Structures are given as structure tokens and as C-alpha cells.
Short mmCIF file of C-alpha atoms in Angstrom, two decimals:
data_model
loop_
_atom_site.label_atom_id
_atom_site.label_comp_id
_atom_site.label_asym_id
_atom_site.label_seq_id
_atom_site.Cartn_x
_atom_site.Cartn_y
_atom_site.Cartn_z
CA UNK A 1 -17.71 -29.35 -17.25
CA UNK A 2 -14.65 -31.58 -17.07
CA UNK A 3 -13.14 -29.47 -14.27
CA UNK A 4 -16.37 -29.51 -12.28
CA UNK A 5 -16.76 -33.27 -12.78
CA UNK A 6 -13.16 -33.91 -11.72
CA UNK A 7 -13.78 -31.91 -8.55
CA UNK A 8 -16.99 -33.79 -7.73
CA UNK A 9 -15.34 -37.18 -8.24
CA UNK A 10 -12.00 -36.30 -6.65
CA UNK A 11 -10.15 -37.40 -9.80
CA UNK A 12 -6.74 -35.75 -10.08
CA UNK A 13 -5.97 -37.44 -13.42
CA UNK A 14 -9.09 -35.81 -14.88
CA UNK A 15 -8.06 -32.42 -13.50
CA UNK A 16 -4.61 -32.83 -15.09
CA UNK A 17 -6.28 -33.56 -18.42
CA UNK A 18 -8.45 -30.45 -18.04
CA UNK A 19 -5.35 -28.32 -17.35
CA UNK A 20 -3.78 -29.70 -20.53
CA UNK A 21 -6.87 -28.61 -22.44
CA UNK A 22 -6.53 -25.17 -20.83
CA UNK A 23 -2.97 -24.93 -22.16
CA UNK A 24 -4.17 -25.80 -25.66
CA UNK A 25 -7.00 -23.26 -25.48
CA UNK A 26 -4.59 -20.58 -24.29
CA UNK A 27 -2.90 -20.68 -27.71
CA UNK A 28 -6.23 -20.38 -29.52
CA UNK A 29 -7.86 -17.23 -30.81
CA UNK A 30 -10.13 -16.26 -27.92
CA UNK A 31 -12.21 -13.19 -27.14
CA UNK A 32 -11.31 -11.09 -24.11
CA UNK A 33 -14.23 -12.56 -22.16
CA UNK A 34 -13.22 -16.11 -23.06
CA UNK A 35 -9.67 -15.48 -21.77
CA UNK A 36 -11.08 -14.28 -18.45
CA UNK A 37 -13.27 -17.40 -18.20
CA UNK A 38 -10.31 -19.62 -19.09
CA UNK A 39 -8.34 -18.16 -16.17
CA UNK A 40 -11.34 -18.59 -13.86
CA UNK A 41 -11.80 -22.27 -14.70
CA UNK A 42 -8.06 -22.90 -14.66
CA UNK A 43 -8.11 -21.53 -11.10
CA UNK A 44 -10.93 -23.96 -10.28
CA UNK A 45 -8.82 -26.83 -11.59
CA UNK A 46 -5.96 -25.86 -9.27
CA UNK A 47 -8.52 -25.65 -6.45
CA UNK A 48 -9.41 -29.30 -7.19
CA UNK A 49 -5.75 -30.30 -6.84
CA UNK A 50 -5.44 -28.31 -3.62
CA UNK A 51 -8.44 -30.03 -2.03
CA UNK A 52 -7.05 -33.48 -2.86
CA UNK A 53 -3.64 -32.64 -1.43
CA UNK A 54 -4.82 -30.85 1.70
CA UNK A 55 -7.37 -33.19 3.19
CA UNK A 56 -5.27 -33.13 6.37
CA UNK A 57 -6.23 -29.94 8.34
CA UNK A 58 -2.58 -29.46 9.34
CA UNK A 59 -1.71 -29.05 5.66
CA UNK A 60 -3.44 -25.68 5.71
CA UNK A 61 -0.49 -24.39 7.76
CA UNK A 62 2.07 -25.31 5.13
CA UNK A 63 3.91 -22.20 3.99
CA UNK A 64 4.63 -23.50 0.48
CA UNK A 65 1.37 -24.27 -1.36
CA UNK A 66 1.97 -24.33 -5.13
CA UNK A 67 -1.60 -25.36 -5.93
CA UNK A 68 -3.00 -22.38 -4.02
CA UNK A 69 -0.37 -20.10 -5.54
CA UNK A 70 -1.46 -21.10 -9.05
CA UNK A 71 -5.12 -20.69 -8.14
CA UNK A 72 -4.55 -17.14 -6.89
CA UNK A 73 -2.41 -16.26 -9.90
CA UNK A 74 -5.16 -17.21 -12.34
CA UNK A 75 -7.93 -15.56 -10.30
CA UNK A 76 -5.88 -12.36 -10.26
CA UNK A 77 -5.26 -12.67 -14.00
CA UNK A 78 -9.01 -12.95 -14.54
CA UNK A 79 -9.88 -10.06 -12.23
CA UNK A 80 -7.34 -7.70 -13.82
CA UNK A 81 -7.92 -8.65 -17.47
CA UNK A 82 -9.45 -6.21 -20.02
CA UNK A 83 -12.44 -8.51 -20.58
CA UNK A 84 -13.36 -8.76 -16.89
CA UNK A 85 -15.79 -5.82 -16.95
CA UNK A 86 -17.66 -7.38 -19.88
CA UNK A 87 -18.65 -10.45 -17.87
CA UNK A 88 -21.94 -10.72 -16.01
CA UNK A 89 -22.06 -9.24 -12.51
CA UNK A 90 -22.55 -12.74 -11.08
CA UNK A 91 -19.39 -14.15 -12.69
CA UNK A 92 -17.32 -11.13 -11.67
CA UNK A 93 -18.50 -11.47 -8.07
CA UNK A 94 -17.68 -15.19 -8.10
CA UNK A 95 -14.13 -14.56 -9.34
CA UNK A 96 -13.46 -11.83 -6.77
CA UNK A 97 -15.05 -13.75 -3.89
CA UNK A 98 -12.94 -16.83 -4.60
CA UNK A 99 -9.82 -14.64 -4.82
CA UNK A 100 -10.58 -13.00 -1.46
CA UNK A 101 -11.20 -16.41 0.12
CA UNK A 102 -7.91 -17.87 -1.01
CA UNK A 103 -5.87 -14.82 -0.02
CA UNK A 104 -7.44 -14.92 3.42
CA UNK A 105 -6.68 -18.64 3.76
CA UNK A 106 -2.97 -17.90 3.30
CA UNK A 107 -2.96 -14.92 5.67
CA UNK A 108 -2.99 -11.66 3.63
CA UNK A 109 -6.32 -10.48 5.07
CA UNK A 110 -5.63 -6.83 4.20
CA UNK A 111 -5.71 -7.70 0.49
CA UNK A 112 -8.57 -10.16 1.00
CA UNK A 113 -10.84 -7.50 2.53
CA UNK A 114 -10.12 -5.16 -0.39
CA UNK A 115 -11.04 -7.87 -2.92
CA UNK A 116 -14.31 -8.77 -1.16
CA UNK A 117 -15.13 -5.04 -1.02
CA UNK A 118 -14.55 -4.79 -4.76
CA UNK A 119 -17.01 -7.66 -5.30
CA UNK A 120 -19.61 -5.91 -3.15
CA UNK A 121 -19.17 -2.70 -5.15
CA UNK A 122 -20.45 -4.73 -8.13
CA UNK A 123 -23.37 -6.30 -6.24
CA UNK A 124 -23.93 -5.22 -2.60
CA UNK A 125 -26.41 -8.09 -2.15
CA UNK A 126 -24.01 -10.86 -3.20
CA UNK A 127 -24.22 -13.03 -0.10
CA UNK A 128 -21.02 -15.03 -0.45
CA UNK A 129 -18.86 -11.90 -0.64
CA UNK A 130 -20.73 -10.27 2.24
CA UNK A 131 -20.50 -13.25 4.55
CA UNK A 132 -16.91 -14.13 3.71
CA UNK A 133 -15.83 -10.54 4.28
CA UNK A 134 -17.50 -10.69 7.68
CA UNK A 135 -15.66 -13.92 8.48
CA UNK A 136 -12.39 -12.43 7.24
CA UNK A 137 -12.82 -9.34 9.40
CA UNK A 138 -13.07 -11.59 12.48
CA UNK A 139 -9.63 -13.00 11.64
CA UNK A 140 -8.23 -9.52 11.10
CA UNK A 141 -9.80 -8.33 14.38
CA UNK A 142 -8.27 -11.22 16.31
CA UNK A 143 -4.80 -10.12 15.21
CA UNK A 144 -5.17 -6.53 16.44
CA UNK A 145 -3.72 -5.32 19.75
CA UNK A 146 -5.79 -2.15 20.13
CA UNK A 147 -9.03 -2.85 22.00
CA UNK A 148 -11.04 -0.08 20.32
CA UNK A 149 -9.91 -1.08 16.84
CA UNK A 150 -10.73 -4.70 17.58
CA UNK A 151 -14.23 -3.73 18.68
CA UNK A 152 -14.85 -1.72 15.52
CA UNK A 153 -13.64 -4.61 13.36
CA UNK A 154 -15.96 -7.05 15.14
CA UNK A 155 -18.83 -4.59 14.71
CA UNK A 156 -18.25 -4.42 10.95
CA UNK A 157 -17.88 -8.20 10.81
CA UNK A 158 -21.18 -8.54 12.68
CA UNK A 159 -22.90 -6.16 10.24
CA UNK A 160 -21.57 -8.09 7.25
CA UNK A 161 -22.65 -11.43 8.68
CA UNK A 162 -26.09 -10.04 9.48
CA UNK A 163 -26.33 -8.77 5.91
CA UNK A 164 -25.31 -12.18 4.57
CA UNK A 165 -28.21 -13.72 6.50
CA UNK A 166 -30.77 -11.18 5.29
CA UNK A 167 -33.59 -12.50 3.06
CA UNK A 168 -32.69 -9.73 0.58
CA UNK A 169 -29.24 -11.24 0.03
CA UNK A 170 -28.68 -13.32 -3.11
CA UNK A 171 -26.92 -16.69 -3.40
CA UNK A 172 -26.11 -18.20 -6.76
CA UNK A 173 -26.80 -21.84 -5.99
CA UNK A 174 -27.37 -24.56 -3.41
CA UNK A 175 -24.07 -23.72 -1.67
CA UNK A 176 -25.94 -20.84 -0.02
CA UNK A 177 -27.52 -23.22 2.52
CA UNK A 178 -24.19 -24.37 3.91
CA UNK A 179 -22.78 -20.86 3.71
CA UNK A 180 -25.55 -19.28 5.75
CA UNK A 181 -25.15 -21.90 8.48
CA UNK A 182 -21.45 -21.11 8.69
CA UNK A 183 -22.04 -17.34 8.69
CA UNK A 184 -24.70 -17.70 11.40
CA UNK A 185 -22.31 -19.66 13.62
CA UNK A 186 -19.60 -16.97 13.33
CA UNK A 187 -22.18 -14.25 14.05
CA UNK A 188 -23.36 -16.08 17.17
CA UNK A 189 -19.81 -16.42 18.43
CA UNK A 190 -19.23 -12.70 18.03
CA UNK A 191 -22.43 -11.98 19.97
CA UNK A 192 -21.29 -14.29 22.77
CA UNK A 193 -17.73 -12.98 23.00
CA UNK A 194 -17.90 -9.25 22.26
CA UNK A 195 -19.88 -6.30 23.66
CA UNK A 196 -20.82 -4.30 20.59
CA UNK A 197 -22.68 -1.41 22.25
CA UNK A 198 -19.59 0.76 22.69
CA UNK A 199 -18.46 0.19 19.10
CA UNK A 200 -21.91 1.18 17.81
CA UNK A 201 -21.60 4.59 19.51
CA UNK A 202 -18.35 5.51 17.75
CA UNK A 203 -18.55 8.40 15.28
CA UNK A 204 -16.81 7.24 12.10
CA UNK A 205 -16.67 10.57 10.29
CA UNK A 206 -16.04 14.17 11.25
CA UNK A 207 -16.37 17.24 9.09
CA UNK A 208 -12.76 18.41 9.05
CA UNK A 209 -9.74 16.14 8.66
CA UNK A 210 -7.09 18.79 8.07
CA UNK A 211 -6.16 22.42 8.72
CA UNK A 212 -6.34 23.54 5.08
CA UNK A 213 -8.24 22.69 1.92
CA UNK A 214 -5.15 21.11 0.37
CA UNK A 215 -4.52 18.95 3.44
CA UNK A 216 -8.13 17.81 3.51
CA UNK A 217 -7.96 16.95 -0.19
CA UNK A 218 -4.77 14.95 0.38
CA UNK A 219 -6.19 13.03 3.34
CA UNK A 220 -9.47 12.26 1.62
CA UNK A 221 -7.60 10.92 -1.41
CA UNK A 222 -5.32 8.75 0.75
CA UNK A 223 -8.37 7.42 2.61
CA UNK A 224 -10.14 6.45 -0.62
CA UNK A 225 -6.99 4.78 -1.93
CA UNK A 226 -6.63 2.87 1.36
CA UNK A 227 -3.12 4.19 2.05
CA UNK A 228 -3.20 5.27 5.70
CA UNK A 229 -1.04 3.28 8.11
CA UNK A 230 -4.10 2.51 10.16
CA UNK A 231 -6.04 -0.80 10.08
CA UNK A 232 -9.31 1.15 10.30
CA UNK A 233 -8.72 2.35 6.73
CA UNK A 234 -9.51 -1.22 5.65
CA UNK A 235 -13.05 -0.67 6.94
CA UNK A 236 -13.62 2.17 4.49
CA UNK A 237 -12.62 5.78 3.72
CA UNK A 238 -13.81 7.13 7.08
CA UNK A 239 -12.12 10.16 8.61
CA UNK A 240 -11.57 8.24 11.86
CA UNK A 241 -8.81 6.41 9.95
CA UNK A 242 -7.09 9.55 8.63
CA UNK A 243 -4.13 9.26 10.99
CA UNK A 244 -1.03 7.09 10.60
CA UNK A 245 -1.10 5.56 14.08
CA UNK A 246 0.23 2.07 13.29
CA UNK A 247 2.97 1.35 15.84
CA UNK A 248 4.84 -1.62 17.18
CA UNK A 249 3.18 -3.55 20.01
CA UNK A 250 4.69 -3.77 23.46
CA UNK A 251 7.71 -6.06 23.30
CA UNK A 252 10.50 -7.35 25.50
CA UNK A 253 14.15 -6.44 24.97
CA UNK A 254 17.36 -6.80 26.96
CA UNK A 255 18.16 -4.32 29.71
CA UNK A 256 20.45 -1.55 28.51
CA UNK A 257 19.48 -2.05 24.86
CA UNK A 258 18.37 1.13 23.05
CA UNK A 259 14.92 1.20 21.38
CA UNK A 260 16.45 0.48 17.97
CA UNK A 261 13.45 -1.44 16.61
CA UNK A 262 11.06 1.36 17.56
CA UNK A 263 13.30 3.94 15.91
CA UNK A 264 13.67 1.80 12.79
CA UNK A 265 9.91 1.24 12.49
CA UNK A 266 9.32 4.99 12.92
CA UNK A 267 11.81 5.67 10.13
CA UNK A 268 10.01 3.25 7.78
CA UNK A 269 6.72 4.96 8.62
CA UNK A 270 8.16 8.39 7.93
CA UNK A 271 9.59 7.30 4.60
CA UNK A 272 6.25 5.72 3.66
CA UNK A 273 4.11 8.77 4.51
CA UNK A 274 6.60 11.17 2.87
CA UNK A 275 6.57 9.06 -0.27
CA UNK A 276 2.75 8.99 -0.17
CA UNK A 277 2.75 12.81 -0.17
CA UNK A 278 5.16 12.93 -3.09
CA UNK A 279 2.85 10.55 -4.93
CA UNK A 280 -0.15 12.77 -4.22
CA UNK A 281 1.68 15.88 -5.42
CA UNK A 282 2.87 14.10 -8.55
CA UNK A 283 -0.59 12.80 -9.38
CA UNK A 284 -2.45 16.06 -8.79
CA UNK A 285 -0.06 18.75 -9.95
CA UNK A 286 -1.98 21.10 -12.27
CA UNK A 287 0.59 23.87 -12.68
CA UNK A 288 4.13 24.12 -14.00
CA UNK A 289 6.58 24.24 -11.10
CA UNK A 290 9.12 27.06 -11.21
CA UNK A 291 11.96 24.51 -11.11
CA UNK A 292 10.82 23.30 -14.54
CA UNK A 293 11.06 26.73 -16.13
CA UNK A 294 14.02 27.56 -18.38
CA UNK A 295 15.17 23.93 -18.47
CA UNK A 296 16.41 23.37 -22.04
CA UNK A 297 15.17 19.98 -23.30
CA UNK A 298 14.73 18.69 -26.83
CA UNK A 299 11.57 17.42 -28.49
CA UNK A 300 12.43 13.87 -29.54
CA UNK A 301 9.03 13.51 -31.28
CA UNK A 302 7.93 10.54 -29.13
CA UNK A 303 5.75 12.62 -26.77
CA UNK A 304 8.17 12.71 -23.81
CA UNK A 305 6.82 13.66 -20.38
CA UNK A 306 9.23 15.79 -18.37
CA UNK A 307 8.23 17.58 -15.16
CA UNK A 308 8.81 17.75 -11.45
CA UNK A 309 5.44 15.99 -11.02
CA UNK A 310 6.67 12.95 -12.98
CA UNK A 311 9.90 12.86 -10.96
CA UNK A 312 7.90 12.95 -7.72
CA UNK A 313 5.97 9.85 -8.78
CA UNK A 314 9.25 8.14 -9.67
CA UNK A 315 10.74 9.04 -6.29
CA UNK A 316 7.60 7.79 -4.53
CA UNK A 317 7.90 4.49 -6.40
CA UNK A 318 11.50 4.03 -5.23
CA UNK A 319 10.58 4.78 -1.61
CA UNK A 320 7.73 2.27 -1.48
CA UNK A 321 9.82 -0.50 -3.04
CA UNK A 322 12.66 0.11 -0.58
CA UNK A 323 10.32 -0.22 2.42
CA UNK A 324 9.82 -3.92 1.64
CA UNK A 325 13.51 -4.76 1.84
CA UNK A 326 13.71 -2.74 5.06
CA UNK A 327 10.93 -4.88 6.52
CA UNK A 328 13.16 -7.88 5.83
CA UNK A 329 16.10 -6.13 7.54
CA UNK A 330 13.87 -5.47 10.58
CA UNK A 331 12.65 -9.06 10.68
CA UNK A 332 16.18 -10.44 10.43
CA UNK A 333 17.10 -8.63 13.66
CA UNK A 334 13.84 -9.22 15.55
CA UNK A 335 13.66 -12.96 14.77
CA UNK A 336 17.43 -13.32 15.30
CA UNK A 337 17.88 -15.04 11.94
CA UNK A 338 21.56 -14.12 11.78
CA UNK A 339 21.60 -13.39 8.05
CA UNK A 340 24.49 -11.09 7.02
CA UNK A 341 23.14 -7.62 6.20
CA UNK A 342 24.35 -7.78 2.59
CA UNK A 343 22.23 -10.89 2.00
CA UNK A 344 18.98 -9.64 3.55
CA UNK A 345 16.38 -9.48 0.80
CA UNK A 346 12.59 -9.52 1.11
CA UNK A 347 12.18 -12.31 -1.45
CA UNK A 348 14.69 -14.73 0.10
CA UNK A 349 14.84 -14.04 3.85
CA UNK A 350 12.27 -16.80 4.42
CA UNK A 351 14.43 -19.71 3.24
CA UNK A 352 17.29 -21.59 4.84
CA UNK A 353 20.57 -19.93 3.78
CA UNK A 354 18.41 -17.47 1.80
CA UNK A 355 18.18 -20.13 -0.91
CA UNK A 356 14.68 -20.63 -2.40
CA UNK A 357 15.70 -24.17 -3.39
CA UNK A 358 15.85 -24.97 0.34
CA UNK A 359 12.91 -25.27 2.77
CA UNK A 360 11.31 -22.35 4.61
CA UNK A 361 13.29 -21.54 7.77
CA UNK A 362 12.15 -23.48 10.87
CA UNK A 363 11.83 -20.20 12.82
CA UNK A 364 8.84 -19.40 10.61
CA UNK A 365 7.44 -22.88 10.04
CA UNK A 366 7.18 -23.64 13.75
CA UNK A 367 5.66 -20.32 14.74
CA UNK A 368 2.20 -20.68 13.13
CA UNK A 369 2.30 -16.89 12.92
CA UNK A 370 -0.38 -15.90 10.42
CA UNK A 371 0.73 -12.25 9.87
CA UNK A 372 4.31 -13.40 9.25
CA UNK A 373 3.00 -15.97 6.78
CA UNK A 374 1.07 -13.14 5.14
CA UNK A 375 4.41 -11.32 4.78
CA UNK A 376 5.90 -14.43 3.18
CA UNK A 377 3.12 -14.54 0.60
CA UNK A 378 3.36 -10.80 0.10
CA UNK A 379 6.96 -11.42 -0.98
CA UNK A 380 5.55 -13.64 -3.74
CA UNK A 381 3.82 -10.57 -5.18
CA UNK A 382 7.27 -9.33 -6.20
CA UNK A 383 9.20 -10.66 -9.17
CA UNK A 384 12.75 -11.94 -9.05
CA UNK A 385 14.67 -12.97 -12.20
CA UNK A 386 16.06 -16.04 -10.39
CA UNK A 387 12.92 -17.19 -8.54
CA UNK A 388 10.28 -16.31 -11.17
CA UNK A 389 7.49 -17.63 -8.94
CA UNK A 390 5.50 -14.42 -8.44
CA UNK A 391 1.84 -14.74 -7.46
CA UNK A 392 0.95 -11.33 -8.94
CA UNK A 393 0.56 -11.21 -12.76
CA UNK A 394 1.93 -7.63 -12.84
CA UNK A 395 4.94 -8.43 -10.64
CA UNK A 396 7.43 -8.54 -13.51
CA UNK A 397 6.45 -5.07 -14.67
CA UNK A 398 6.86 -3.67 -11.14
CA UNK A 399 10.34 -5.22 -11.04
CA UNK A 400 11.22 -3.90 -14.51
CA UNK A 401 10.13 -0.35 -13.66
CA UNK A 402 12.11 -0.42 -10.43
CA UNK A 403 15.19 -1.85 -12.13
CA UNK A 404 15.16 0.83 -14.83
CA UNK A 405 14.51 3.59 -12.31
CA UNK A 406 17.44 2.56 -10.16
CA UNK A 407 19.99 1.35 -12.68
CA UNK A 408 19.24 2.47 -16.21
CA UNK A 409 16.58 4.46 -18.04
CA UNK A 410 12.81 4.69 -17.51
CA UNK A 411 11.08 6.90 -20.06
CA UNK A 412 7.60 8.34 -19.54
CA UNK A 413 5.55 9.32 -22.62
CA UNK A 414 2.44 11.47 -22.69
CA UNK A 415 1.22 9.26 -25.55
CA UNK A 416 2.61 5.73 -25.78
CA UNK A 417 1.90 3.42 -28.69
CA UNK A 418 2.83 -0.17 -27.90
CA UNK A 419 4.59 -1.92 -30.77
CA UNK A 420 5.50 -5.55 -31.23
CA UNK A 421 9.23 -6.30 -30.88
CA UNK A 422 11.03 -6.22 -34.19
CA UNK A 423 14.60 -6.84 -35.37
CA UNK A 424 14.24 -3.92 -37.78
CA UNK A 425 15.46 -0.58 -36.33
CA UNK A 426 12.59 1.78 -35.53
CA UNK A 427 13.39 5.52 -35.46
CA UNK A 428 10.53 6.08 -32.98
CA UNK A 429 11.54 3.42 -30.44
CA UNK A 430 14.23 4.24 -27.88
CA UNK A 431 16.42 1.13 -27.70
CA UNK A 432 17.91 2.20 -24.35
CA UNK A 433 14.70 2.91 -22.48
CA UNK A 434 11.85 1.04 -20.88
CA UNK A 435 8.82 3.13 -21.82
CA UNK A 436 5.63 3.64 -19.83
CA UNK A 437 2.64 5.94 -20.02
CA UNK A 438 1.93 8.26 -17.04
CA UNK A 439 -1.24 6.33 -16.23
CA UNK A 440 0.75 3.07 -16.03
CA UNK A 441 3.40 4.54 -13.76
CA UNK A 442 0.76 6.14 -11.53
CA UNK A 443 -1.29 2.95 -11.18
CA UNK A 444 1.77 0.80 -10.48
CA UNK A 445 2.99 3.23 -7.82
CA UNK A 446 -0.38 3.18 -6.02
CA UNK A 447 -0.31 -0.62 -6.19
CA UNK A 448 3.17 -0.63 -4.67
CA UNK A 449 2.08 1.62 -1.80
CA UNK A 450 -0.71 -0.80 -0.97
CA UNK A 451 1.84 -3.62 -0.82
CA UNK A 452 4.17 -1.60 1.42
CA UNK A 453 1.30 -0.60 3.71
CA UNK A 454 0.14 -4.19 4.05
CA UNK A 455 3.73 -5.25 4.79
CA UNK A 456 4.07 -2.77 7.66
CA UNK A 457 0.73 -3.88 9.12
CA UNK A 458 1.66 -7.59 8.94
CA UNK A 459 5.04 -6.85 10.52
CA UNK A 460 3.48 -5.11 13.53
CA UNK A 461 0.70 -7.69 13.98
CA UNK A 462 3.08 -10.62 13.53
CA UNK A 463 5.37 -9.14 16.17
CA UNK A 464 2.38 -8.80 18.51
CA UNK A 465 1.50 -12.48 18.08
CA UNK A 466 5.11 -13.47 18.68
CA UNK A 467 5.33 -11.34 21.83
CA UNK A 468 2.19 -12.97 23.22
CA UNK A 469 3.79 -16.36 22.71
CA UNK A 470 6.99 -15.23 24.42
CA UNK A 471 5.00 -13.83 27.35
CA UNK A 472 3.31 -17.18 27.89
CA UNK A 473 6.67 -18.94 27.76
CA UNK A 474 8.41 -16.85 30.42
CA UNK A 475 8.33 -13.80 32.69
CA UNK A 476 7.12 -10.54 31.18
CA UNK A 477 9.75 -8.33 32.84
CA UNK A 478 9.32 -4.59 33.42
CA UNK A 479 7.27 -2.28 31.21
CA UNK A 480 8.73 1.03 30.08
CA UNK A 481 6.15 3.37 28.55
CA UNK A 482 7.29 5.69 25.76
CA UNK A 483 5.70 9.01 24.90
CA UNK A 484 4.36 9.39 21.37
CA UNK A 485 4.71 12.42 19.13
CA UNK A 486 2.32 13.38 16.34
CA UNK A 487 4.41 14.80 13.53
CA UNK A 488 7.48 17.03 13.81
CA UNK A 489 5.40 20.04 14.97
CA UNK A 490 3.88 18.26 17.95
CA UNK A 491 0.14 18.86 17.93
CA UNK A 492 -2.60 16.87 19.57
CA UNK A 493 -1.42 13.84 21.51
CA UNK A 494 -2.81 10.47 20.50
CA UNK A 495 -3.13 7.41 22.67
CA UNK A 496 -0.64 4.63 22.01
CA UNK A 497 -1.72 1.07 21.14
CA UNK A 498 -2.77 -1.23 23.93
CA UNK A 499 -0.09 -3.21 25.72
CA UNK A 500 0.66 -6.63 24.34
CA UNK A 501 -0.51 -8.20 27.60
CA UNK A 502 -4.12 -7.35 26.60
CA UNK A 503 -4.65 -10.40 24.45
CA UNK A 504 -7.37 -10.62 21.81
CA UNK A 505 -10.06 -13.28 22.07
CA UNK A 506 -9.53 -16.67 20.49
CA UNK A 507 -9.82 -16.64 16.72
CA UNK A 508 -13.42 -16.81 15.57
CA UNK A 509 -12.44 -17.95 12.11
CA UNK A 510 -11.11 -21.51 11.70
CA UNK A 511 -8.41 -21.64 9.05
CA UNK A 512 -9.65 -22.38 5.57
CA UNK A 513 -13.43 -22.45 6.14
CA UNK A 514 -14.34 -19.79 3.60
CA UNK A 515 -17.09 -20.65 1.15
CA UNK A 516 -15.86 -21.32 -2.40
CA UNK A 517 -17.84 -20.66 -5.58
#
């Protein structure tokens, strides 16, 4: 009540008092559901502070937004907590809808769409999630440089907005009146700007998506996990998206310069898809591989898990984590940041002199490049022992797993019993190892692949936006088409993305107009 009252009155001192109460409650004995609610209302308190600070529309383009970062952190904590599933469907939908809204405000629309979709899996008739997802898809669509993809995104946005305006859709309170007016205005603008007839004729699914049963199983699983390097996979697990066609947009380079950026991006793609296959094999191996036979290992009585399948998941984890630093290496060259190679790091490339204590680099601040800002906030989903400002509650565990995989000792147990730290020696606790259960390692690796996929998408779309700006500032030069290959064995040729000169329509989604619950 205090948080809601502080928001209504615009009283920051009251919000600060409420946050102090939250800190006190956090040390109390609470049920799982109460801890989820505490995170939800703590997020609302940070939303109050954000609204007071960002009354100026230009403030929405600030790259550093600590109030919004705290709000997202607590919404994520609520959504991922053990007690989340025990809440009412309405409260769960509210938490997820607010989380999707705030992610989309910052730029990470790939993650935002996934969160809104999760809310709609709980209640398909929840109007705020339906309408906000439709609005978010218009922003995503406006960033794309493939005409057909853009049309399909606008079609799905139109369907969501129509659903949000249906009399069968539910709204939790009086905010539904303002929301439906906003959703109707976005829907009308799509109708005026886009011809949807062609998109409606597209066949989303085909019967066969591979040459063998094992390939079809692999592709279906990757589709359902949202791991194809294809923006269409964010519209659902449709077979039309079962191809990794994400490529760089058309861009300008100096005469006589080799296509180094294209080759580098292709290499990152190949590493990603190869790691994704290793992950699939590790997760779904149901037989003992011959390489594991006759390997003499000792039973240390703590249920150790040794197999080629486990090592494949570990290798996949390493590959996905490395892609993020390679994105930073790519961006350093493309944006001509001039950072020495040894200092290029995904967490720090954004700051002057790679020092987080300094401001964000002017090359990024002045660009108003939403996909690049999404990359910046994606970097905050990773933990760093120096920065310690991660926006993802699980970020420290991702970092710890990676650190032990690369430099020391990660131990996987078939059965893992968590024990409280103790100064007394425990004969069943390995003092050298960081221990995880297979389910933990598997879930964290899938999470990491979603981050790497989003990073590659934001890199390509941010480059497209930057190239459009450069085209408007000077001559376009000559175009040199490049042939595409589909896998090392050739196969069916696929069309390349549209040229960067084919600009998307003006954004249909004003920054920060998503409806909050």
C-alpha cells in the first residue's frame, strides 16, 4: 500500500521508506510466495523512482538506468523463484508482463517477446501481455532488414493487437481502458503502413524439416527451445524458422579490403550451431558411447557423473560463453573503437578506456542505436567479480561454472545434496570442486545459448541501423553481391537478406509506451 501510495503521489521519500521496509522484511521468515511478492513490490518501488527521474522523454535514451536495472532484477528474481508457480495466474501474468515491458524499453526485444509469451502460456486471454507483445513485435519488425521477415512480424503483431482488443480478452483493472486505446492506435498504424495479404498466405509449417528422424528431432527441439539463428524463431516453433539464416546486412567497406567481418560472423555462427548440436547430443544421449568403455575411474561415493554426454554439455557451455566476447571483438573493429585486442571484453567494451567507473563511450551514446543498446544491457546479464552489477539473478552462477570449467574443477553429480558451508571438514564434500547437478548444468547451458543467440541478432540488426545512418550521411558506393552457401555439403540455395538500402518503415512503437501493471 505504501509503494502504491508513493507512486500515486510522486513522493520519492515515501518510496525510499518503503524500500527500507523491504530490506527489513527480506531478513524475516517468509514463505516462498511472500518472497516472490516482496520482489514484485520492490520492483514496483524502483519503477516509482524511475518515473520520477525520467519525466524528460530524452531520459529514456540514457544507457545507464540504475532504477530500471533494479526493477528488472527484482522482477526476474520473482519470476524465477520457487514460489512463483504457487501464485495466482493473475499475479504471475502481471510480473511477467511488467518484466517484458521493461526489457523492451531498454532494447532487448528478443528476451521481451519470450517473457510475454511465457505470460500468455499461463493465460492466453491476458490482455496486457497480448497487446504489449504486439507492440513489442512492431519494434522488432522495424529493426529487421529482410522484407518477408518484417511482413511476418507485422502480421503477428497485428494478430496480437487484434486479440488484445477482443471482448473475450481480460484486463485486471481500470488501466485496461488506456491500454486498449494505445493498442488500437498501433494496430491502425500497421493497417495503414503495411500490406498484410502476402504475409497471411505464408505457410508456417511443413511436414519434414530434415533428411532423417534424428535430424528432425534435433531441429524440432532447437525450434522449441528458441535456438535457431533466425528471428522467425521468436514467433514460435514453426518449421519455417528451422534454418540458421541470420547474416550481416549489406555494409560499406574500403576498396581492396577483404570481407573479414563477413568471415568472422560466419565463424561465430558455425561455432554457435556446432555447440548447439553438442548440447543436443549431450542432453539426449541414451546409450553409453564406445569411448567411455574400459575407462578406469573410481567410485568416490558422491554420485559422480562421468560420460561423453556430460563432456559435450560442458564443451557447449564453453562455446556459447566465448561467442559473447567474440561479439565484442567484432564490434571493436566495426565501430573503430581502437581498443587493444587484449583488453576487449564483452562486459567493459562499452565504457571509456574500458573502465566501468567512466561514462559509456560517446560512439554508443550518440548513435541512438537500439540493438546496440540491447547488446549493452545483455552484457549486464553476465557477472564480473569487479563490476558486480549483473541484471540477471543467476549471472554469478553462470560465471562460476564458466570459471571452474576453464581454470579449475567443475564436478557433476548424478545426485547432489546441497549443504550449508561449514568450517568442519566433511568427507563427502570435495573442497577443490564446484559441484552441480546435471539438470543445473543443462538448464544453465540452454540459458547461455539464448543469450548468445540474442547477442548475434542484436549485432546484425545494430549494424543494419548503423549502415542506414551512414548511407544517409554520404554516398553508398558500389554493391558487391556475395554468393551464400548452405552448410559444408552445399544443398539447396537460400536467398540472402535484403540489401540495407531497403529501409524499414518508421518505428510504430514510441520508446517507453508499454502499459505497466
